[in-house]
Structures are given as structure tokens and as C-alpha cells.
XYZ file of C-alpha atoms in Angstrom:
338
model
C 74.665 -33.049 11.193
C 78.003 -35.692 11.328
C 77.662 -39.198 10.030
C 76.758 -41.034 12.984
C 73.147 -38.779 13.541
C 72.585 -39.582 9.431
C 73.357 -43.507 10.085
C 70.581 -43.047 13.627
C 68.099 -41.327 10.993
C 68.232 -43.947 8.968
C 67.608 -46.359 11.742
C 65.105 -44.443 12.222
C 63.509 -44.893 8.880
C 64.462 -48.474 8.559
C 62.119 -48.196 11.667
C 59.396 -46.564 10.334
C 59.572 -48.718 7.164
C 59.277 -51.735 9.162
C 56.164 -50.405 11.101
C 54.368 -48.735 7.522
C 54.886 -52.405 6.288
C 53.203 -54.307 9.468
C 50.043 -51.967 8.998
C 49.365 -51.999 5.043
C 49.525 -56.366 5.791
C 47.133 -55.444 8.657
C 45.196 -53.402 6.279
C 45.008 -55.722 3.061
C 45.620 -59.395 2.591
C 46.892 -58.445 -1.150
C 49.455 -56.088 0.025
C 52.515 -59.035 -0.055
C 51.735 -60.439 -3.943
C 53.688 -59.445 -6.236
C 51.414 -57.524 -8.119
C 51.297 -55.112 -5.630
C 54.699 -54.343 -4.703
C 55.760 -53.952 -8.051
C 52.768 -51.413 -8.229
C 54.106 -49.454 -5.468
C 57.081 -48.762 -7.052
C 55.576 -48.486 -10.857
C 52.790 -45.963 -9.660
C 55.612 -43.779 -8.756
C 58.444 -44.389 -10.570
C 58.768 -41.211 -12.486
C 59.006 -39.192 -8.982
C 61.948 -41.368 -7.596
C 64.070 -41.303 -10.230
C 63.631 -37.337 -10.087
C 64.458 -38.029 -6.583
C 67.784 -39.055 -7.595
C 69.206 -36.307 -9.037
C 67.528 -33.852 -6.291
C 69.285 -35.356 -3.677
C 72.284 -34.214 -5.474
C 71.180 -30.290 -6.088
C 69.350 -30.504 -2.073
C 73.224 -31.267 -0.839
C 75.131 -29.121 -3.446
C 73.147 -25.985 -1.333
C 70.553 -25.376 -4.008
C 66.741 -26.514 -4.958
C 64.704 -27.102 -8.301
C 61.407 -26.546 -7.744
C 60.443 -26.796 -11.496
C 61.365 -30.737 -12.207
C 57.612 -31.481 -12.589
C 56.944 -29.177 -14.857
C 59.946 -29.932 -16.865
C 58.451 -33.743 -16.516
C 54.921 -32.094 -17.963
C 56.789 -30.272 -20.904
C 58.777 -33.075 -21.723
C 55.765 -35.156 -22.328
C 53.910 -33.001 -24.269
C 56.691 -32.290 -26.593
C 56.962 -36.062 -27.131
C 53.044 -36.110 -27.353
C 53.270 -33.184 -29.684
C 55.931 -34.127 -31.911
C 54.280 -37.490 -32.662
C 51.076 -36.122 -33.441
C 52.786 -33.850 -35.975
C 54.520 -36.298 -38.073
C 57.659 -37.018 -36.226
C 59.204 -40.614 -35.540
C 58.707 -41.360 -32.001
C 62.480 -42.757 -31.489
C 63.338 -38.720 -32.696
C 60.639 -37.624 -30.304
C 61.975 -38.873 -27.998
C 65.349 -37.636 -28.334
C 63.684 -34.130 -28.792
C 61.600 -34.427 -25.660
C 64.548 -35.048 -23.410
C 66.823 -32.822 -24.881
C 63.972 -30.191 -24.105
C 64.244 -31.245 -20.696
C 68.222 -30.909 -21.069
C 67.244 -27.278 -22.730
C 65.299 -26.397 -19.505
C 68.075 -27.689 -16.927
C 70.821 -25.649 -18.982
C 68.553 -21.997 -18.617
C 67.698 -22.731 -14.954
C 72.014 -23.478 -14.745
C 72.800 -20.477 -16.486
C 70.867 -18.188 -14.075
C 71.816 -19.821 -11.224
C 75.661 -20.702 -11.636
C 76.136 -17.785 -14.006
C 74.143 -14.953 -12.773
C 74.240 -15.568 -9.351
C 70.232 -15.755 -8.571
C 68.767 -18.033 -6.267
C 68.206 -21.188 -7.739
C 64.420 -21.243 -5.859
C 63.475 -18.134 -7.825
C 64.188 -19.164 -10.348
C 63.261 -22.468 -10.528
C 59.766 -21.290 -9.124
C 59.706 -19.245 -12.338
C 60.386 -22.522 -14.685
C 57.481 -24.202 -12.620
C 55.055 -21.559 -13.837
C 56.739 -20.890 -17.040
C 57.156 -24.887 -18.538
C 54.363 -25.501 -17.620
C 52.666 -22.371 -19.552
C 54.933 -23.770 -22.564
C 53.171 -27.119 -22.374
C 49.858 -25.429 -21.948
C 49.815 -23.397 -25.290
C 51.672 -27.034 -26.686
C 48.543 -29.273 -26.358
C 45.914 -26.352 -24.898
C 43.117 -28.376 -23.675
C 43.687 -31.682 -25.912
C 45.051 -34.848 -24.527
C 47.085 -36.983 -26.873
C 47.006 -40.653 -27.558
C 47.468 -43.628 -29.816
C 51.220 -43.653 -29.430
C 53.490 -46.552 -30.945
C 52.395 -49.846 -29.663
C 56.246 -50.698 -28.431
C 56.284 -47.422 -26.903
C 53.028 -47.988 -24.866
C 54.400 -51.747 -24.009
C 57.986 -49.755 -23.053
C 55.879 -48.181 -19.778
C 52.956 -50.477 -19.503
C 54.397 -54.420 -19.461
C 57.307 -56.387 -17.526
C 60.437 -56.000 -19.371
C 62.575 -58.737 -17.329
C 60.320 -60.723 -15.521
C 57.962 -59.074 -13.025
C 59.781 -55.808 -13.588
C 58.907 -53.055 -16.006
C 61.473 -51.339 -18.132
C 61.929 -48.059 -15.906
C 62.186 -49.941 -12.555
C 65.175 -51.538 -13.681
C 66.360 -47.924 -15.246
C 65.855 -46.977 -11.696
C 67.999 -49.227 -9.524
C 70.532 -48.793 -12.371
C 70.639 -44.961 -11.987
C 70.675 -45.529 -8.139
C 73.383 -47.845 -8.056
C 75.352 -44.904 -10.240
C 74.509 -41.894 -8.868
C 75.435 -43.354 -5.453
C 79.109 -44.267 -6.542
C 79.347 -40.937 -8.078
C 77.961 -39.337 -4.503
C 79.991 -40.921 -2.763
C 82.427 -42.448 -4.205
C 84.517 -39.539 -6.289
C 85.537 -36.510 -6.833
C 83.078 -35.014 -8.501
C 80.971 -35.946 -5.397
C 82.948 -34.744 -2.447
C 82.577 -31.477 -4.447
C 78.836 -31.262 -4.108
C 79.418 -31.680 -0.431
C 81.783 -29.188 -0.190
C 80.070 -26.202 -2.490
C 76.841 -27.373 0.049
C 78.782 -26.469 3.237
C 80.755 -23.917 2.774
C 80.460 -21.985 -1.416
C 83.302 -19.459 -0.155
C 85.504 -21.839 1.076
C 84.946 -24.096 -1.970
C 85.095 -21.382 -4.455
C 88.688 -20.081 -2.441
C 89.784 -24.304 -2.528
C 89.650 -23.852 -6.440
C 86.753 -25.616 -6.613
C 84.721 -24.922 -10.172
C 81.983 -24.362 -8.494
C 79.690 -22.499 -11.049
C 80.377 -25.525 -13.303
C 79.478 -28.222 -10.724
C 76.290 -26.098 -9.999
C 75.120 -25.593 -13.994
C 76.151 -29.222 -14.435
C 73.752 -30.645 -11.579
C 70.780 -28.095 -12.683
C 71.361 -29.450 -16.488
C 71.419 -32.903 -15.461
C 68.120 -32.531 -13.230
C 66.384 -31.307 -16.703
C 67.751 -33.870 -18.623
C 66.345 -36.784 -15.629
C 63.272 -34.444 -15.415
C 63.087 -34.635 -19.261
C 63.393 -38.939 -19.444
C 61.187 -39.428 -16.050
C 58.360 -37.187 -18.509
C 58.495 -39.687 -21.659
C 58.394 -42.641 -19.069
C 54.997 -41.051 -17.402
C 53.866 -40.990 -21.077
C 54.787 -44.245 -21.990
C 52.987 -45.610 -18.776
C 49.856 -43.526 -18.837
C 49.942 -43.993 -22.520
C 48.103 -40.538 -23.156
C 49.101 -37.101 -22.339
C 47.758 -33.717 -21.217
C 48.682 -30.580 -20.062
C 48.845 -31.090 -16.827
C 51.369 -34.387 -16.925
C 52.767 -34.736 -13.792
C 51.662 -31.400 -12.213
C 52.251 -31.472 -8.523
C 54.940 -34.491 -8.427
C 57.950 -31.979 -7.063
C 55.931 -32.373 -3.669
C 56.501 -35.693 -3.395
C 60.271 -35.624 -4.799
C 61.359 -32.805 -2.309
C 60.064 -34.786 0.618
C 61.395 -38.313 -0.031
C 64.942 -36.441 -0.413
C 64.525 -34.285 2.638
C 62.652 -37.378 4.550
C 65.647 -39.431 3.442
C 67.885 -37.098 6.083
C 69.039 -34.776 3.099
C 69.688 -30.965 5.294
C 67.512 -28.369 3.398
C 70.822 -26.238 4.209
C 73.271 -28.257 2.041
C 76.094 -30.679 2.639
C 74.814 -33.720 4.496
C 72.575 -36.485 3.580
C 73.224 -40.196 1.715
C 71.672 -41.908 -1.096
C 70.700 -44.628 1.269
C 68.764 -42.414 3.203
C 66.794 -41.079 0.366
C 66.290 -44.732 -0.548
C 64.535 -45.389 2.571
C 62.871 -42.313 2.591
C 61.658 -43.846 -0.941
C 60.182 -46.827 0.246
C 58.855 -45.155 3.446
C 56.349 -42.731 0.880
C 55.677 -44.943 -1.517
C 54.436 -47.521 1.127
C 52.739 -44.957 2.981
C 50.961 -43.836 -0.315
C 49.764 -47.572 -1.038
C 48.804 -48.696 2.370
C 46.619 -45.525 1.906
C 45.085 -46.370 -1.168
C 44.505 -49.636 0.048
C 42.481 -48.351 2.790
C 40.561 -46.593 0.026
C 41.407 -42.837 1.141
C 41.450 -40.078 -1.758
C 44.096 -38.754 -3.024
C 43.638 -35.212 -1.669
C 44.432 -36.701 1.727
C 47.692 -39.039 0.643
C 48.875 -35.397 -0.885
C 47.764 -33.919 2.333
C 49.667 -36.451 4.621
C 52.988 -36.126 2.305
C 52.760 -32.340 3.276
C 52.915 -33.061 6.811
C 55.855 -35.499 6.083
C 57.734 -32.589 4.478
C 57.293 -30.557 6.839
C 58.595 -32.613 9.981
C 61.321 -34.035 7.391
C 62.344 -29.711 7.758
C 61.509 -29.284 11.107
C 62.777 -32.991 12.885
C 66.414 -32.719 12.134
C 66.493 -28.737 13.180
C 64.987 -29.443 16.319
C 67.655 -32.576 17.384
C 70.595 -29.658 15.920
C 69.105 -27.114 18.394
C 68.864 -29.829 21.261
C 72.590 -31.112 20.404
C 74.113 -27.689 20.028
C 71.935 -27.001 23.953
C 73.792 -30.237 25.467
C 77.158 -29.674 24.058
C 76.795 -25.788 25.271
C 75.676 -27.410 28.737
C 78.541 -30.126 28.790
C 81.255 -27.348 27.995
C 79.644 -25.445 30.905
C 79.897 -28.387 33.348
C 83.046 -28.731 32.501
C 84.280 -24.903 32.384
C 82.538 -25.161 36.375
C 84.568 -28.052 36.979
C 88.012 -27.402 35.864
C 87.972 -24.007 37.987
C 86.651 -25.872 40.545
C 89.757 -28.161 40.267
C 91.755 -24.605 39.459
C 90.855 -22.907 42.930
C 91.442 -26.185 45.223
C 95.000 -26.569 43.605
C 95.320 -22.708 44.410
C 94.415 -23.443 47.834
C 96.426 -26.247 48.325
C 99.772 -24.280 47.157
């Protein structure tokens, strides 16, 4: 997949946005104040700025399946810590660096070991989230700090909470870092070709643990922010959110295979799910069905770009054929003519 079919899909999406958009105003009269639109990103906002850093391990070749989990734990160990006596600036610390803690074992297996990273990152979804199951059992925790409740819950400049503006800052980084340097032309390369890379000199096992620790770590702050917002916690925090993260990154033209994609992609893809999800729930449908619908979106985010690779690869095949027919055609009247 070159450059100019990732620039067409996100035409494509810019598209689709456009046309998502024209039906939610169709759908609600309230959909354009401003209470809304910060709502469809604020609803969300833990998911996309996991979607961040996945974009990053999707192109680098690998997948974490267990960032929502990570999200849950991190929460509860916040939740838990607090409850038990601890400040809540040191909880907080705590509860990230558990999600760091997390990252670093799912690294180590991966870049270390050699195991594939959707093993065992399916084994951290089951297993973190067992971890924050015998944390908090069946209780859900509350009364948190008053600033830490207002830190998720009101506008921190203006009509924007606190962990919007985290997100466009992290955004704005982690697509100069992408993009823009070394460090990532390297995820590109380890995502195409890990032999080649690893024969370039490439540190490849390093790049690899580094991305899986840093998803924990995002996993780990995107958890306290869903408990600051929500301002109580349970066992379940977050359960079910990778869903949505894998599809906006695959949706946003990231190759399931590795090596191609762009952060502006995945920022459409972003805004094309999120509206999607909030045109739905202004139309009052449950969210069994929005889950339901971001399923199918998955799936044709998979199954849309391997289809237009097959029918490229079948036109360039037939092109080199016309061409092959051609230039002995061209071969055998020069023979004739000599």
C-alpha cells in the first residue's frame, strides 16, 4: 500500500466524515452546539488517546490486545490505593507506573522471547483484568478528591476539559515522532521487513519493548482519566474499549500487516467513530448495536484495503501481460521486416 492509495483512503474518510456529519444534523437539531461536540470527543477520550500509541505498535508489525484491561487495572489501583490511605497525587503515580509495569512484561515476552505479541497480549487481557478483579472484587469505589473529580469532569481552558487538550498535545507529538524522525522511520521499517531491519542494524528488540512499554504506560494514564471522569470505579473499567481502539487505527488506513498507515488517517478514522457513535445515540439506539456496528467497521477496515491490494496486484499482472503481448508483437514484425 504506497502513499498515494493512503492519501485516496483518506479522501475517502474525509468523505465519509463529511456524509456521518450531514446525517447526525439531519438526525438532531442539538448535534452542532457546543455541548455536544465537545461530548463526542469527552465520551471517548480515553479510547483515542490509546489509539495513539496503537497506531504505532499496528505499523511496527505487532498488536496489544490487552490496553483495556491495562486501562481497567490502572484504575482500580488508583481506586484502591486511595481507599487505603494513600495520597491521590502518589496514586496516581502508582497507577500509571502499573500500567508502565504491564507494558514492560508484555515487551519482555515479545521483544525478548520472541512470542507473538497477540498471545500474549490476549493473555494480559484476561490476566489484568483478573488482577483488578481480586483488587476491588465486586465493590465500586468512590468519593475521590474533589480536584481530581473536577480534573475529568469540568472545562479546563474554556469549553475544553483537561484530557482533550492532553490529547491534541500527544497527537501533535506522536505524529512528529512518526513521521518526522528516526526513531519513526524505524517502526516502519521493523513493520515491513523485521529481517531486513534486524540485518540494517536496526535495534529492533528495543524499538519493539519500547513501543509495548509505552502503550502500558498511555494505557495506564488513559485508566486514571476514565476514573477521574466517571468519578467512581469498578472492576470492569473500561472492559471492551480495545474494540473500538483497534478499529479507529485500522479504519484510519493503518495495514493489519505492518508498515503503512499515517497519524492523519487514524485521526479521521477518529472522528469518523466517534461521530458515528453519537449520531447513534442521538437516534436513541443501545449500545449493544453502536458496539455491534463498530464490529462491522473493523472488519471492512481488514477486509477493504486487502481487497483494492488483490485488485491492484490483478491490473498490474494484466498491464505487464498487455505489454509482454505487445512488445513481441513489435519483436516478430521487426523480425519480419529484416
Amino acid at each position: 500500500m504506497n502513499r498515494n492509495w493512503l492519501a485516496s483512503w483518506e479522501a475517502l474518510l474525509g468523505m465519509i466524515l463529511v456524509v456521518v456529519v450531514l446525517i447526525n444534523v439531519q438526525l438532531s437539531s442539538n448535534y452542532f452546539t457546543t455541548g455536544n461536540l465537545i461530548n463526542v470527543f469527552q465520551l471517548s477520550i480515553e479510547k483515542i488517546i490509546v489509539a495513539l500509541i496503537m497506531a504505532f505498535i499496528i505499523i511496527n508489525g505487532e498488536i496489544d490486545l490487552s490496553v483495556a484491561s491495562i486501562m481497567g487495572l490502572s484504575a482500580c489501583t488508583f481506586a484502591w490505593l486511595y481507599r487505603e490511605g494513600t495520597s491521590a497525587e502518589l496514586s496516581i503515580v502508582l497507577a500509571i507506573g502499573a500500567g508502565g509495569l504491564c507494558g514492560l512484561f508484555n515487551g519482555f515476552w515479545v521483544s525478548m522471547m520472541g512470542l507473538p505479541s497477540l498471545a500474549v497480549t490476549l493473555a494480559g487481557l484476561i490476566g489484568y483484568r483478573g488482577l483488578a478483579r481480586v483488587m476491588l472484587e465486586d465493590e465500586s469505589i468512590t468519593n475521590f478528591p474533589k480536584w481530581f473529580n473536577d480534573f475529568g469532569q469540568r472545562d479546563f481552558i474554556g469549553a475544553f476539559p483537561a484530557a482533550l487538550l492532553i490529547f491534541f498535545i500527544l497527537f501533535i507529538l506522536f505524529a512528529v515522532v512518526l513521521h518526522y524522525s528516526s526513531f519513526g522511520r524505524y517502526v516502519y521499517i521493523i513493520g515491513n521487513n523485521k529481517e531486513a531491519a534486524i540485518y540494517s542494524g536496526v535495534k529492533v528488540r528495543r524499538i519493539k519493548w519500547t513501543l509495548l512499554t509505552l502503550s502500558g504506560l498511555i494505557s495506564g494514564m488513559a485508566g486514571v482519566l476514565y476514573a477521574a471522569r466517571l468519578g467512581t470505579i469498578r472492576a470492569n473499567a473500561a472492559e471492551g474499549f480495545e474494540l473500538d481502539v483497534i478499529t479507529m487505527v485500522l479504519l484510519g488506513g493503518v495495514s493489519i500487516f505492518g508498515g503503512t498507515g499515517t497519524l492523519v488517517g487514524v485521526g479521521l478514522s477518529i472522528l469518523v467513530v466517534l461521530n458515528i457513535r453519537n449520531g447513534m445515540s442521538l437516534a436513541n439506539y443501545p449500545g449493544n448495536i453502536q458496539t455491534s456496528v463498530v464490529g462491522v467497521l473493523l472488519i471492512l477496515s481488514v477486509l477493504i484495503p486487502n481487497m483494492a491490494f488483490d485488485v491492484r496486484q490483478f491490473l498490474n499482472r494484466r498491464k505487464y501481460a498487455q505489454q509482454t503481448v505487445e512488445e513481441r508483437s513489435v519483436a516478430r514484425q521487426t523480425n519480419v521486416q529484416t
